[in-house]
Coordinates of C-alpha atoms in Angstrom, one line a residue:
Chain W
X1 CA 120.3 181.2 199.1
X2 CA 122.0 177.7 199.3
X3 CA 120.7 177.5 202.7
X4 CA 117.2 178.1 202.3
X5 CA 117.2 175.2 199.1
X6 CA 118.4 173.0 201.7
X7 CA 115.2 173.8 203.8
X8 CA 112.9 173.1 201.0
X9 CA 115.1 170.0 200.6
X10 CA 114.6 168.6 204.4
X11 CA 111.1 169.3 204.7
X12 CA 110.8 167.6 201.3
X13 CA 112.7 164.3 202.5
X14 CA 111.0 164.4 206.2
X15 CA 110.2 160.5 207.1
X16 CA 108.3 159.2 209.9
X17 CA 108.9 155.4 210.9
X18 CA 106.0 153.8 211.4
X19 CA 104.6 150.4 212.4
X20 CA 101.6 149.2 210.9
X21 CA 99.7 146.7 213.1
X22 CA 96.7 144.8 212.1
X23 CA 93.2 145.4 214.3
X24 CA 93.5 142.4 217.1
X25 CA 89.7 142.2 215.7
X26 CA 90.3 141.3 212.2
X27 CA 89.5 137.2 211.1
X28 CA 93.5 136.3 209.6
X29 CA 93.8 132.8 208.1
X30 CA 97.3 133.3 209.8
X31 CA 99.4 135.5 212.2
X32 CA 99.4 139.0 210.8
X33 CA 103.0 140.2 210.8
X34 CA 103.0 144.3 212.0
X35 CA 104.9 146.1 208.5
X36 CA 107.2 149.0 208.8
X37 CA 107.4 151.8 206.7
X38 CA 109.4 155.2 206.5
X39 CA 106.2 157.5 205.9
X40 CA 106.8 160.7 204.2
X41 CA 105.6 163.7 206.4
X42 CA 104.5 165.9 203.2
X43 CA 102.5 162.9 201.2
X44 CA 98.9 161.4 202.3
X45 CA 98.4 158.1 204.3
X46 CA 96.2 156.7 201.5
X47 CA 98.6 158.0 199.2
X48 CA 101.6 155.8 200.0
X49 CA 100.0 152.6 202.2
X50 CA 98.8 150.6 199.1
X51 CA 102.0 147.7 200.3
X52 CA 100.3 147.9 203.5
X53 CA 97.3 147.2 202.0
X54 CA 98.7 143.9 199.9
X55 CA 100.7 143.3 202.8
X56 CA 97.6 142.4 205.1
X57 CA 95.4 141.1 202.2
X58 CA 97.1 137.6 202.3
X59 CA 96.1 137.2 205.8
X60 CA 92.9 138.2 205.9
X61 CA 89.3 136.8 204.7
X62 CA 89.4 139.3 201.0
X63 CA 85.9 138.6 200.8
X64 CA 84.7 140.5 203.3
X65 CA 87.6 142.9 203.3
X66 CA 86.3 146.7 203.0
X67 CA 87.9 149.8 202.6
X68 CA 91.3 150.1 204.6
X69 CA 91.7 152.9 207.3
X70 CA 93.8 153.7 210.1
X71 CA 93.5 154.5 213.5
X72 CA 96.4 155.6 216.7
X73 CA 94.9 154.9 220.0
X74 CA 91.5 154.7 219.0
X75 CA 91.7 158.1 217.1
X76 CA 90.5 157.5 213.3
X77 CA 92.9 159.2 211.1
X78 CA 91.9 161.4 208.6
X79 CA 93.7 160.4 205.3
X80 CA 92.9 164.3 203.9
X81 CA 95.3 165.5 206.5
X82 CA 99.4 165.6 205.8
X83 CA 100.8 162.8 207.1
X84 CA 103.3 164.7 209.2
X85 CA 100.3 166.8 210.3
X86 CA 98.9 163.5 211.8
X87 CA 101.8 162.1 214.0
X88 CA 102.7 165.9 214.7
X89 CA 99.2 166.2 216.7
X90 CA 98.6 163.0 217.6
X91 CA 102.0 161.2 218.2
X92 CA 105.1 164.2 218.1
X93 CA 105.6 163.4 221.8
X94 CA 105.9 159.4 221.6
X95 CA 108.7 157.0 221.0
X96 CA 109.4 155.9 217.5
X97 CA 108.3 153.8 215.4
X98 CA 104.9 155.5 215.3
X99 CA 102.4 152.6 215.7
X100 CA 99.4 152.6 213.7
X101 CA 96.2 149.9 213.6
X102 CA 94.6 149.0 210.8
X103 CA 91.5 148.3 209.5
X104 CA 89.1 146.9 207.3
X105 CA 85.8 146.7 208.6
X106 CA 83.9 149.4 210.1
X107 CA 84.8 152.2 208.3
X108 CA 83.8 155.1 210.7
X109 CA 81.8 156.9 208.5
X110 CA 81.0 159.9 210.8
X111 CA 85.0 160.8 211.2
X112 CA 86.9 159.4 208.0
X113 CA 85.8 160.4 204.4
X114 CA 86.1 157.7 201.7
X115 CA 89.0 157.4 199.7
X116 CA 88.1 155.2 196.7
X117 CA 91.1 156.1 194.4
X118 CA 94.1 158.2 194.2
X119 CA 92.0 160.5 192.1
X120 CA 90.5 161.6 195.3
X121 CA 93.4 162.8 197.0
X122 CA 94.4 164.4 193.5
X123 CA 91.2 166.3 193.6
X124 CA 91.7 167.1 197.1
X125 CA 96.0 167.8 196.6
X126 CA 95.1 170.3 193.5
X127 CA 91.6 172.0 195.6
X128 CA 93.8 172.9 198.1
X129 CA 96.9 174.4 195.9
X130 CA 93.9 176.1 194.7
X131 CA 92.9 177.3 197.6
X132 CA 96.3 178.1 198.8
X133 CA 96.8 180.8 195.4
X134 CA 93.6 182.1 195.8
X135 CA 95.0 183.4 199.2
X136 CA 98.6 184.4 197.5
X137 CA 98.0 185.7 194.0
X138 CA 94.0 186.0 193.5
X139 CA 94.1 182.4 192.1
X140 CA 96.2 184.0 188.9
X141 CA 99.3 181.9 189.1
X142 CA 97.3 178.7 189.2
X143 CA 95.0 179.9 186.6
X144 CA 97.8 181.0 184.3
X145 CA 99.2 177.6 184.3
X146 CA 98.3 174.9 181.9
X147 CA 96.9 171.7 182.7
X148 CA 99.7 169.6 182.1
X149 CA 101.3 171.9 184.9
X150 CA 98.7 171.0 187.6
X151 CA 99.2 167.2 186.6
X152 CA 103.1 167.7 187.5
X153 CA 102.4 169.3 190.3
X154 CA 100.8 166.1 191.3
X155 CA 102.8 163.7 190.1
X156 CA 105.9 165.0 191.6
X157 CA 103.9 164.5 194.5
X158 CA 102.7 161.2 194.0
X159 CA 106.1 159.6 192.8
X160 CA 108.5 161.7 195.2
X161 CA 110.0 163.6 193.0
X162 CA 111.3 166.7 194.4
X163 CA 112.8 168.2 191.1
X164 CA 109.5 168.0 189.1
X165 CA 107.6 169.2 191.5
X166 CA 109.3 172.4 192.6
X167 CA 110.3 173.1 188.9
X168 CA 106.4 174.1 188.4
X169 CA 106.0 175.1 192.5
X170 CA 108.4 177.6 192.2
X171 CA 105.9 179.8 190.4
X172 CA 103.7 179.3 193.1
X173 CA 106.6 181.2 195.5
X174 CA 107.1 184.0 194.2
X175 CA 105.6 187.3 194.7
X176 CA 105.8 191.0 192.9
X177 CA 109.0 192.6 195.2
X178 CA 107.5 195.6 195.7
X179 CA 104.8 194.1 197.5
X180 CA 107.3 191.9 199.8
X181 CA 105.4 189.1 200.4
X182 CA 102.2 186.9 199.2
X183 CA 98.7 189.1 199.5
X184 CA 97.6 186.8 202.4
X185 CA 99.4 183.7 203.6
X186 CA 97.3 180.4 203.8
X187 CA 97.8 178.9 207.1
X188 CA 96.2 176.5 208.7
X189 CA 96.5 176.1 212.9
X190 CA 95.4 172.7 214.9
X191 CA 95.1 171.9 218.1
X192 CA 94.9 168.4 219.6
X193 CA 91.4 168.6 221.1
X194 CA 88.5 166.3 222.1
X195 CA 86.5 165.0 219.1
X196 CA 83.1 166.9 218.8
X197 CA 80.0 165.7 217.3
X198 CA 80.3 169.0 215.2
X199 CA 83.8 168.5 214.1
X200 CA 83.0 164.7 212.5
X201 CA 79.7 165.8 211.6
X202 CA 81.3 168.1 209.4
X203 CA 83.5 165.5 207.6
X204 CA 80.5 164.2 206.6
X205 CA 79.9 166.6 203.8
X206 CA 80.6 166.6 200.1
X207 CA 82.9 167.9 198.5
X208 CA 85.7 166.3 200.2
X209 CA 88.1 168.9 199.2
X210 CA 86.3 171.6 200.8
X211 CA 85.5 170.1 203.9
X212 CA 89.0 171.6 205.3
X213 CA 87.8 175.3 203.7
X214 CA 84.0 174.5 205.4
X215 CA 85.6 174.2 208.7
X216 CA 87.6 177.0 208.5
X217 CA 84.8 178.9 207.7
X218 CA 83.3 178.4 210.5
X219 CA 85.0 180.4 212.8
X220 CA 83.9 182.5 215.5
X221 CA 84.6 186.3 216.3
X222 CA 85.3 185.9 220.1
X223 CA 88.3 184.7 220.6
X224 CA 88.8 181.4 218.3
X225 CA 88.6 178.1 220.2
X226 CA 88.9 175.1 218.4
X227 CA 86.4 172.6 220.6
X228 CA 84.3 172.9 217.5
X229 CA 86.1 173.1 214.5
X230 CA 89.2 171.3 213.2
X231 CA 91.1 173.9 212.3
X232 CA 91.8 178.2 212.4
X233 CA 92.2 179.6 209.0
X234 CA 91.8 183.2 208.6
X235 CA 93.3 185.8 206.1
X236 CA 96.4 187.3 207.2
X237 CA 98.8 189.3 205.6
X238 CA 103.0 188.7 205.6
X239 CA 103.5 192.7 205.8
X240 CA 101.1 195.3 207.3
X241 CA 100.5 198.3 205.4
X242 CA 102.8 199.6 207.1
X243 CA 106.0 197.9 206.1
X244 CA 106.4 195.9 209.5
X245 CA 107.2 192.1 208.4
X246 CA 104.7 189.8 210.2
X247 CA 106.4 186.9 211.9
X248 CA 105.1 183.4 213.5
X249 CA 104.4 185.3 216.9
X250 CA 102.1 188.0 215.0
X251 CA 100.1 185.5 213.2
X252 CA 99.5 183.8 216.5
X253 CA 98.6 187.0 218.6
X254 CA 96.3 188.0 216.3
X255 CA 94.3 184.3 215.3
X256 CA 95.2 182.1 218.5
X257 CA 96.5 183.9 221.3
X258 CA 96.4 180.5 223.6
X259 CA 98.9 179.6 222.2
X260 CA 101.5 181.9 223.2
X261 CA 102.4 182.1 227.2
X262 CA 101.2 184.9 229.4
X263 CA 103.3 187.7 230.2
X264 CA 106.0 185.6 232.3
X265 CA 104.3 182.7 232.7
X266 CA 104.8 179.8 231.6
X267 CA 105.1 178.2 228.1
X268 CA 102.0 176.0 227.7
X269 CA 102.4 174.7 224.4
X270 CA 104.0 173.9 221.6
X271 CA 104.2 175.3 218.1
X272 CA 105.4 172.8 215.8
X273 CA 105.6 172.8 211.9
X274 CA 107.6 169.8 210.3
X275 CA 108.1 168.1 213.6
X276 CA 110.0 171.2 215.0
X277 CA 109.1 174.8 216.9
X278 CA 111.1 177.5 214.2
X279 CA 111.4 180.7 216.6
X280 CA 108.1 182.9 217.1
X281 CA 110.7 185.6 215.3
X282 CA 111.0 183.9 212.0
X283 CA 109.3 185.8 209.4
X284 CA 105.7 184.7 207.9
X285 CA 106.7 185.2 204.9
X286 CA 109.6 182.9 204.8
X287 CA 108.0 180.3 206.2
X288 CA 105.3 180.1 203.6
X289 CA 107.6 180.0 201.3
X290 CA 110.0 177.7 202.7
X291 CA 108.0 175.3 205.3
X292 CA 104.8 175.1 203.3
X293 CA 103.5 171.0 202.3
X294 CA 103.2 170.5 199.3
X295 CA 99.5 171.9 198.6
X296 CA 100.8 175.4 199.6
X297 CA 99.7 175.4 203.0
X298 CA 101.6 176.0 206.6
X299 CA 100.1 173.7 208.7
X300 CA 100.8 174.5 212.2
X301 CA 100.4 172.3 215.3
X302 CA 99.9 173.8 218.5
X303 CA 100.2 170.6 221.1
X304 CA 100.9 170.7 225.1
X305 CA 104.0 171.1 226.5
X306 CA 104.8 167.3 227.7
X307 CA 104.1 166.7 231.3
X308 CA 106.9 164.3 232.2
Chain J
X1 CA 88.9 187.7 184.2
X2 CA 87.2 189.8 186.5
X3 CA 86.9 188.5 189.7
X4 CA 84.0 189.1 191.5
X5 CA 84.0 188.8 195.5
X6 CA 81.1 189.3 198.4
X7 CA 83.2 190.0 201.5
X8 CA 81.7 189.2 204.8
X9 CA 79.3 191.7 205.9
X10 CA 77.6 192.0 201.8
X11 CA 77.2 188.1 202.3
X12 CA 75.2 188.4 205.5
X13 CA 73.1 190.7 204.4
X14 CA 72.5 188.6 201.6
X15 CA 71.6 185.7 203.4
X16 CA 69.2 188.0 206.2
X17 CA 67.1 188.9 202.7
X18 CA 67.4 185.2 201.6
X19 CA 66.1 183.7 204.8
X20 CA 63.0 186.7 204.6
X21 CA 62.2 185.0 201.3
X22 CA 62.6 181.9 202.4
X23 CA 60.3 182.5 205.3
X24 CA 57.3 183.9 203.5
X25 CA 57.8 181.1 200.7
X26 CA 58.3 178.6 203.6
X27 CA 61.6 177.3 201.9
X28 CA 62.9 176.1 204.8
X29 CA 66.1 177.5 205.3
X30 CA 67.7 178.7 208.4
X31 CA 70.6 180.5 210.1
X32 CA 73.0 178.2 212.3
X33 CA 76.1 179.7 214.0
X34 CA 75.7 182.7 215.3
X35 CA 77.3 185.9 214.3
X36 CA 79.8 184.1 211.7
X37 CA 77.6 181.3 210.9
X38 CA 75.9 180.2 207.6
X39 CA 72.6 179.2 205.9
X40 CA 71.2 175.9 206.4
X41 CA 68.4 173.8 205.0
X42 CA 67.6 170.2 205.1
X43 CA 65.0 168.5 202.7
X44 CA 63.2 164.8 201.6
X45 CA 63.3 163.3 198.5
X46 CA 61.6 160.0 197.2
X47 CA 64.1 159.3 194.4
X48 CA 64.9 156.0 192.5
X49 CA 68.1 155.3 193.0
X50 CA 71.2 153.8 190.4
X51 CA 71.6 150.3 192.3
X52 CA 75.4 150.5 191.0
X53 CA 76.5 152.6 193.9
X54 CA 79.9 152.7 192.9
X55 CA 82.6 155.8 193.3
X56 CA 83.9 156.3 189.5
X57 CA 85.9 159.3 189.5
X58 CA 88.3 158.2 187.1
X59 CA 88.7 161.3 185.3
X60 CA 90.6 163.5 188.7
X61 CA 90.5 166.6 189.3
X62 CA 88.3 168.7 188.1
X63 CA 89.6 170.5 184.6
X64 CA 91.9 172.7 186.6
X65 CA 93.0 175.4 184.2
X66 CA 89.8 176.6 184.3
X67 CA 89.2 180.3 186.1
X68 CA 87.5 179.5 189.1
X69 CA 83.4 179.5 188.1
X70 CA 82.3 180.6 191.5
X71 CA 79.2 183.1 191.2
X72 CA 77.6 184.9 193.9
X73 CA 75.3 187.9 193.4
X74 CA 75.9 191.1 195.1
X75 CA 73.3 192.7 197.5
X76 CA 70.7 193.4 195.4
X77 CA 66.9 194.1 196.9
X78 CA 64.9 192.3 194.8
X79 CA 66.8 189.1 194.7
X80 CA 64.8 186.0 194.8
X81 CA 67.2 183.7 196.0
X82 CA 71.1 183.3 196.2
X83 CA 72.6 181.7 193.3
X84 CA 75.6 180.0 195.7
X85 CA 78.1 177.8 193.6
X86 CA 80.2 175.7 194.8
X87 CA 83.8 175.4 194.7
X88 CA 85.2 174.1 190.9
X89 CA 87.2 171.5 192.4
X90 CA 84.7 170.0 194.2
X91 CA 83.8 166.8 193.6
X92 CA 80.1 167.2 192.7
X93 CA 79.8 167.1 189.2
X94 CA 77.6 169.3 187.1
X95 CA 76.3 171.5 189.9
X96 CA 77.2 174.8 189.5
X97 CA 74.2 176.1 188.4
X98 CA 71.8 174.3 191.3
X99 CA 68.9 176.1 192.2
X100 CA 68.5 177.5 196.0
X101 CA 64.7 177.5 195.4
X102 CA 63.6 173.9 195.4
X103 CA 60.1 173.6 196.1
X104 CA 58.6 171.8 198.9
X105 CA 56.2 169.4 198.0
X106 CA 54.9 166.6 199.9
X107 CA 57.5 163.5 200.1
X108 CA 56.3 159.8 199.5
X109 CA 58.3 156.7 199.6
X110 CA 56.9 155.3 196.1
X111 CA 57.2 151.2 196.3
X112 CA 59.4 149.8 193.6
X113 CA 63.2 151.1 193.4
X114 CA 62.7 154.3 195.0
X115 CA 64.5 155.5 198.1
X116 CA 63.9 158.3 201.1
X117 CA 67.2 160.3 200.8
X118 CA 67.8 163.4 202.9
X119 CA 69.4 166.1 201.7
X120 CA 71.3 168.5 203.7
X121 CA 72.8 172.5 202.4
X122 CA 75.1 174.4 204.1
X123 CA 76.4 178.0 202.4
X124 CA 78.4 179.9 203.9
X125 CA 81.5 182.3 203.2
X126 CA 84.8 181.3 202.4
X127 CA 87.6 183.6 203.4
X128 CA 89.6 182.0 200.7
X129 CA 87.8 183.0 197.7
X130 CA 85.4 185.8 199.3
X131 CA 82.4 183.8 197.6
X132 CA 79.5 182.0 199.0
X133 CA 80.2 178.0 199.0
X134 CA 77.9 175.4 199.2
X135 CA 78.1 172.0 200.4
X136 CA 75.3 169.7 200.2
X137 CA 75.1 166.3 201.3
X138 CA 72.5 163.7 200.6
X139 CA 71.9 160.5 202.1
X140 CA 70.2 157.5 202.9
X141 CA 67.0 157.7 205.7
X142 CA 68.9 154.7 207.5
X143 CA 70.5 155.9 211.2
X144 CA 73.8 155.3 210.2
X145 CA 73.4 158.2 207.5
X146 CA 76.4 156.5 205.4
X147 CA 76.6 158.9 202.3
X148 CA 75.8 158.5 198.6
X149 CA 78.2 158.0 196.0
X150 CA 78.5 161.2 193.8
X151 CA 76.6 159.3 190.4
X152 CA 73.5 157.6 191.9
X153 CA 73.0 161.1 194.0
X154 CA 73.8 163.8 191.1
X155 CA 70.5 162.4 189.3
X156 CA 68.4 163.1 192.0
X157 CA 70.8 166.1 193.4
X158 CA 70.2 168.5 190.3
X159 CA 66.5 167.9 190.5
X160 CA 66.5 168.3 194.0

């Protein structure tokens, strides 16, 4: 449908404005001027910040210069997380541009991981398309494809290329009809909650990649709360055995009922994917296929209802 | 490529055996969590550590047309220990083929180039993959617990 290519399209193209500000903190040899950039939502803040990088190298003391990270009102952010991900659970409810601090000293080594080189978000990019098929097709569309096919994958990823990159994701997307959907969709549901010494203990660990998986894992029978992990990820099917289509709502229900309102009451919170709340209706199935990032994954944010 | 998988409840059991053995071979490891938790063990090591602590992982991702290499044994009695992999496309190196059952000898900081690292394992179950997967972490004695790179720790890690 012409439509839903436009979809894949616009959540391709998604930009967040943002303002990059050095840390007050920071020795300059000058004044640091802030530098704005139109982030992608779908890309990774180490990704797409190496001008940043250059652009507050010439004002600072290189020498003693560390690794760069960032930080929104005193939050580290995690570079493994979508960028869109980020300003949708920190920042959705704030006026543009998004402001960000930077710095390069005092890496916080108990909430950020490392980021060395771009072959660590590669790693970390192709473990979670990994992941993701696993979930979909028993890992035998990824497996099937050749190596070369991964790396474009990545690079239509890492050079914006929408074309390339959908020409091999496409595979990914589709599923046997008579089975009417993926075997299990990979999901991923965050809530903007307090930092626990559980939560950035956790991001601690090697292998970076699987840190995400490891704190899914975690999860607890009763219903989920997410004081202590990061994220919900659970296996849940588009279509019951029974033929009934699974939408947004059902997934919910079943994994995090908070977030839904009471019978009549009042809508608490949000449920945002992209920057915008798609109707509890819409199909599961549709959405994974259509409103996914790049590594395969819905990553829903579940945020309050703004106050003012 | 036949895909094995240990759902939930198989890998419980597995772990309730594993932490018997580990008990009567004091092995150290334990059970964190609760009901949906996972196995945990910490451990010492002198080592002599690479000074060159730098993160080279030029070569990417891990060879990713590769079937995924995650093992796990099924439920079986006699089992010693588990043999938990970790995930391919972690970044870990050679260390699929670690050894749960490390043995516990008595830890001294030797003088010279040697360090006190500790080592911490977590396995638990992915609902991913329906495997086991490990995660390790090893570290420096210092309170600020700042993490090895991957090549001065994989050395010590596979010996470990």
């Amino acid at each position: 449908m012409a439509d839903d290519k436009d979809v894949l399209r616009d959540v391709w193209f998604g930009r967040i404005p943002t303002c990059f500000l050095l840390n007050q903190d920071e020795v300059t040899e000058r004044e640091a001027e802030p530098y704005y950039l139109l982030l992608p939502r779908v890309s990774y803040l180490t990704l797409v910040t190496d001008k940043v990088k250059k652009h507050f190298h010439k004002v600072i003391r290189t020498d003693d210069a560390e690794e760069m990270w960032f930080e929104y009102e005193g939050t580290p952010l995690k570079w493994h997380y979508p960028i869109g991900v980020l300003f949708d659970l920190h920042a959705s409810n704030t006026v543009l541009p998004w402001s960000i601090t930077v710095h390069f000293k005092n890496f916080p080594e108990r909430d950020l991981l490392h980021c060395p080189s771009h072959s660590v978000i590669e790693a970390h990019f192709m473990s979670s398309i990994k992941e993701a098929d696993a979930l979909k097709h028993k890992s035998q569309v990824v497996n099937d494809m050749q190596k070369k096919d991964h790396k474009q994958l990545w690079m239509g990823l890492q050079n914006d290329k929408f074309d390339q990159f959908w020409a091999m994701n496409r595979k990914l997307m589709e599923y046997p009809t008579e089975d009417g959907g993926f075997r299990f969709i990979p999901f991923r549901i965050y809530q903007h909650s307090l930092h626990t010494f559980i939560a950035t203990f956790l991001l601690c660990f090697v292998p970076v990649s699987a840190v995400c998986s490891y704190c899914s894992d975690t999860r607890s029978l009763s219903s989920p709360t997410l004081s202590d992990r990061p994220f919900i990820q659970k296996q849940f099917r588009p279509v019951s055995p029974e033929g009934h289509v699974h939408t947004l709502g059902d997934l919910l229900k079943e994994v995090y009922p908070v977030a839904l309102p009471n019978e009549g009451g009042p809508k608490r919170f949000q449920v945002v994917i992209h920057g915008i709340e798609p109707l509890l209706e819409t199909p599961l199935q549709w959405l994974s296929e259509h409103l996914s990032h790049p590594d395969s994954f819905l990553h829903i944010c579940v945020i309050p209802v703004p106050s003012d | 490529m036949s895909l094995c998988v240990l759902d939930e409840e198989k890998f419980h059991l597995c772990c309730q055996l594993l932490l018997q053995l580990s008990e009567q071979l004091g092995d150290g490891w334990s059970w964190e969590g609760g009901q949906e938790g996972y196995l945990r063990k910490t451990a010492l090591r002198s080592v002599v550590i690479d000074s060159s602590s730098v993160w080279d992982y030029e070569g990417g991702g891990a060879d990713t047309s590769c079937p995924s290499r995650s093992e796990q044994r099924e439920g079986e009695q006699e089992q010693a220990n588990v043999d938990a992999s970790a995930d391919t496309d972690s970044i870990k190196g050679d260390m699929e083929d670690e050894d749960e059952d490390e043995d516990d000898g008595v830890c001294v900081a030797s003088a010279g180039s040697s360090q006190l690292l500790q080592y911490e394992y977590h396995i638990l179950h992915s609902c991913s993959y329906s495997t086991p997967v490990l995660y390790f972490r090893a570290c420096t004695q210092a309170m600020d617990l700042s993490p090895l790179s991957l090549y001065s720790a994989s050395d010590s890690l596979s010996s470990a």
